[in-house]
Amino acid sequence: MPKAKVNGVEVEFEPGMTVLQVAELAGEEIPRFCYHERLSIAGNCRMCLVEVKPGPPKPQASCALPAAEGQEIVTNTPMVKKAREGVMEFLLINHPLDCPICDQGGECDLQDQAMGYGRDDSRYDENKRAVEEKEMGPVIKTVMTRCIQCTRCVRFITEVAGVPDIGLISRGEDVEITTYLGKAVASELSGNVNDLCPVGALTHKPWAFNYRPWELKKTQSVDVMDALGSAIRVDSRGAQVLRALPRVNEDINEEWLSDKSRYAVDGLSRQRLDRPYVRVNGKLTPATWGEAFAAVAGKIKATTPDRIGVIAGDLQDAESMKAALDLFTALGSKNADCRQDGVALGAGPRESWLFNSTLAGIEDADVVLLVGTNPRLEAPVFNARLRKQWLAGKMRIGVIGDQADLTYDYDYLGAGAATVSGLAKSKSDFVAALKAAQRPAIIVGQGALARGDGGAVLKAVAGLAKTFNVVREGWNGWNVLHTAAARVGGLDLGFLPGAGGKTALEMVKPGGLDVLFLLGADEIEASASGAFTVYLGSHGDRGAHKADVILPGAAYTEKNGLYVNTEGRVQMGERAVFPKGEAREDWAILRALSEHLGAKLPYDSLDQLRAKLFADHPTFGQIDYAPGSTPTVFDLAGLGDGGKATDAPLTSAVAAFHLTNPIARASVTMAECAAVASGAAKLAAE
């Protein structure tokens, strides 16, 4: 490996590294605005100047300069210091000194670097330039006079998001960042440009003037808006969650976060259930916990175990599902299901419902087939990973299902299950590439499996995977992309109908049950069932509308809980604030209810519950371990059933990205984003 000297210290580095990266290997801090390790190199802010020998006797931009064997890099000479001060002075020529009213105050790269590398005065005495604000949509607030044209936003939206809506126009003093024809940025990842902006030109519009960073309590947690389990930091003040920001996790979300995960937090304080309710004479009336429990217990005791059932929702933690399963098992009921959409998963080995390649490991795949999924809507951060590999020319992608804009080119093979069945015999160029692939992968979406013929489609896709040898020694390319944060945890728990038990869809049929317990289940239509309905959840959404008893639970930011992401990785969410009003943690409500039912659960604390969870299901004790990181071969032959697949097209399970769960539907910001995405906002303006 080549070697270079940084301030006299010899450093070994990998070929292809830049001078800036080598200097940082040696522990030297190099200031920068335009450079970002996940974006292409622009080299236009010039803050990263260093002296390099051999080379011309002048400072050079280290971000764009390749490191070479025998180089001498100097970062602390008087010339470098003077050059950086000059650059900083130049960058600040037009930047307004409006730190007190800037939302980046306290988290601003410009502030920090001006203190560390700038002058204590300015020689500029001309009029400052002013730039008109731009309209970039519901989540990006602009103060473009602050902009220093680092182009981070342009590069992110073009390279990572794949939606080239932001660009730089004009030259010289007239240069400015703007959107295409003034339209909103049409990306599910647009909020990341606010994080990337180093100077406060782009800030978070929904959170504008709501907080100062130093006022906030910061809690590390995990996102539940999709099944990726992105690493997040929940910032709160008092009893209110004010923002969610991404944490760096190379295995899952790198350092990005989807707009829904980031901005749906205002829904945490709206349409909340903060006290128990019991329906009296057709009207929901406030009640005490004792009255609510008594009403539930009376109905359950008045019927037989086979006439009661529980459905778990998409945002549930593993502990609440475990408590619900233990309670209903103790009552003798076999009617339990975590699959609101009726997805054809749950039978067979654990690998059959996991994303076995792992989210980071999919980058090693050379040919990928998407079946019944639109990852741009179902998992935008993951979609950016696919785009990254496609952009690098390392991945070829084929699609069966929706012919949507995924931000990258793909081979469109067909829309329905017939395409899946006939693909092995096809003479297409993509099939030839799939056969020859060293690491082929199939990604199956919920849209393919959550249908009446889901079992038949699953069998057909599994047959396809077997034909193309997708699961082989040292590589497991069988991947299921889930959309619900609770789904894999529920399947791992066995939150499924027992022998002779009813599925979720059977439970909600007219006359299906006498008592239906909805554990945060809002995505299933239960109004026709006619059963006495108990809803335990945090929001007054679909599940609560027809409920006869409402038990107020905690949202994901209000409880400690375990979640299992689509790749089978167990992650720990932390409580940032306490539940609203009289609401309680879900497992604690179930524990209290169990006493009224005469089936007392054997745990009195979260630690005791987790101990039983780990004892009964050891996989939940493997925190932050992705089983697919050690590829295992499993038999695909037993997946699915022998039914016949219909010709109906395989559509994505997510139709409206911004409105997929109760928290998002309660969010004002998400409503605005959904209006823009659907074109409703444009029509209103016209």
PDB file of N, CA and C in Angstrom, residues 95 102 104 133 136 140-148 194 197-203:
ATOM      1  N   HIS A  95     -23.222  36.384   2.713  1.00  0.00           N
ATOM      2  CA  HIS A  95     -23.998  35.682   3.733  1.00  0.00           C
ATOM      3  C   HIS A  95     -24.472  36.667   4.802  1.00  0.00           C
ATOM      4  N   CYS A 102     -31.930  32.120  12.522  1.00  0.00           N
ATOM      5  CA  CYS A 102     -31.705  30.978  11.640  1.00  0.00           C
ATOM      6  C   CYS A 102     -31.913  29.689  12.417  1.00  0.00           C
ATOM      7  N   GLN A 104     -30.669  26.901  11.901  1.00  0.00           N
ATOM      8  CA  GLN A 104     -29.458  26.105  12.031  1.00  0.00           C
ATOM      9  C   GLN A 104     -28.533  26.630  13.125  1.00  0.00           C
ATOM     10  N   GLU A 133     -36.498  33.944  -2.398  1.00  0.00           N
ATOM     11  CA  GLU A 133     -36.740  32.612  -1.842  1.00  0.00           C
ATOM     12  C   GLU A 133     -37.360  31.715  -2.907  1.00  0.00           C
ATOM     13  N   MET A 136     -39.862  25.055  -2.606  1.00  0.00           N
ATOM     14  CA  MET A 136     -39.383  23.696  -2.829  1.00  0.00           C
ATOM     15  C   MET A 136     -40.279  22.633  -2.220  1.00  0.00           C
ATOM     16  N   ILE A 140     -39.151  21.805   2.742  1.00  0.00           N
ATOM     17  CA  ILE A 140     -37.894  22.548   2.584  1.00  0.00           C
ATOM     18  C   ILE A 140     -38.176  24.046   2.648  1.00  0.00           C
ATOM     19  N   LYS A 141     -37.650  24.690   3.684  1.00  0.00           N
ATOM     20  CA  LYS A 141     -37.752  26.143   3.817  1.00  0.00           C
ATOM     21  C   LYS A 141     -36.476  26.763   3.262  1.00  0.00           C
ATOM     22  N   THR A 142     -36.609  27.789   2.448  1.00  0.00           N
ATOM     23  CA  THR A 142     -35.434  28.379   1.801  1.00  0.00           C
ATOM     24  C   THR A 142     -35.178  29.803   2.289  1.00  0.00           C
ATOM     25  N   VAL A 143     -33.907  30.105   2.532  1.00  0.00           N
ATOM     26  CA  VAL A 143     -33.428  31.482   2.710  1.00  0.00           C
ATOM     27  C   VAL A 143     -32.183  31.571   1.835  1.00  0.00           C
ATOM     28  N   MET A 144     -32.408  31.758   0.532  1.00  0.00           N
ATOM     29  CA  MET A 144     -31.339  31.544  -0.439  1.00  0.00           C
ATOM     30  C   MET A 144     -30.259  32.609  -0.414  1.00  0.00           C
ATOM     31  N   THR A 145     -30.496  33.718   0.262  1.00  0.00           N
ATOM     32  CA  THR A 145     -29.430  34.714   0.422  1.00  0.00           C
ATOM     33  C   THR A 145     -28.270  34.132   1.223  1.00  0.00           C
ATOM     34  N   ARG A 146     -28.552  33.150   2.074  1.00  0.00           N
ATOM     35  CA  ARG A 146     -27.501  32.513   2.875  1.00  0.00           C
ATOM     36  C   ARG A 146     -26.653  31.534   2.066  1.00  0.00           C
ATOM     37  N   CYS A 147     -27.121  31.149   0.888  1.00  0.00           N
ATOM     38  CA  CYS A 147     -26.503  30.057   0.131  1.00  0.00           C
ATOM     39  C   CYS A 147     -25.079  30.405  -0.299  1.00  0.00           C
ATOM     40  N   ILE A 148     -24.153  29.463  -0.163  1.00  0.00           N
ATOM     41  CA  ILE A 148     -22.770  29.658  -0.606  1.00  0.00           C
ATOM     42  C   ILE A 148     -22.453  28.794  -1.828  1.00  0.00           C
ATOM     43  N   ASN A 194     -31.927  19.268   3.796  1.00  0.00           N
ATOM     44  CA  ASN A 194     -31.859  20.196   4.928  1.00  0.00           C
ATOM     45  C   ASN A 194     -30.729  19.821   5.880  1.00  0.00           C
ATOM     46  N   CYS A 197     -27.329  20.810   4.071  1.00  0.00           N
ATOM     47  CA  CYS A 197     -27.000  22.224   3.876  1.00  0.00           C
ATOM     48  C   CYS A 197     -26.137  22.719   5.037  1.00  0.00           C
ATOM     49  N   PRO A 198     -24.941  23.226   4.755  1.00  0.00           N
ATOM     50  CA  PRO A 198     -24.049  23.619   5.851  1.00  0.00           C
ATOM     51  C   PRO A 198     -24.245  25.045   6.357  1.00  0.00           C
ATOM     52  N   VAL A 199     -25.180  25.812   5.743  1.00  0.00           N
ATOM     53  CA  VAL A 199     -25.231  27.251   6.037  1.00  0.00           C
ATOM     54  C   VAL A 199     -26.622  27.791   6.349  1.00  0.00           C
ATOM     55  N   GLY A 200     -27.628  26.948   6.445  1.00  0.00           N
ATOM     56  CA  GLY A 200     -28.966  27.434   6.771  1.00  0.00           C
ATOM     57  C   GLY A 200     -29.755  27.992   5.606  1.00  0.00           C
ATOM     58  N   ALA A 201     -29.275  27.764   4.369  1.00  0.00           N
ATOM     59  CA  ALA A 201     -30.054  28.193   3.207  1.00  0.00           C
ATOM     60  C   ALA A 201     -31.290  27.316   3.039  1.00  0.00           C
ATOM     61  N   LEU A 202     -31.158  26.032   3.395  1.00  0.00           N
ATOM     62  CA  LEU A 202     -32.278  25.091   3.380  1.00  0.00           C
ATOM     63  C   LEU A 202     -32.479  24.577   4.799  1.00  0.00           C
ATOM     64  N   THR A 203     -33.655  24.783   5.341  1.00  0.00           N
ATOM     65  CA  THR A 203     -33.958  24.285   6.686  1.00  0.00           C
ATOM     66  C   THR A 203     -35.310  23.575   6.665  1.00  0.00           C
TER      67      THR A 203
END
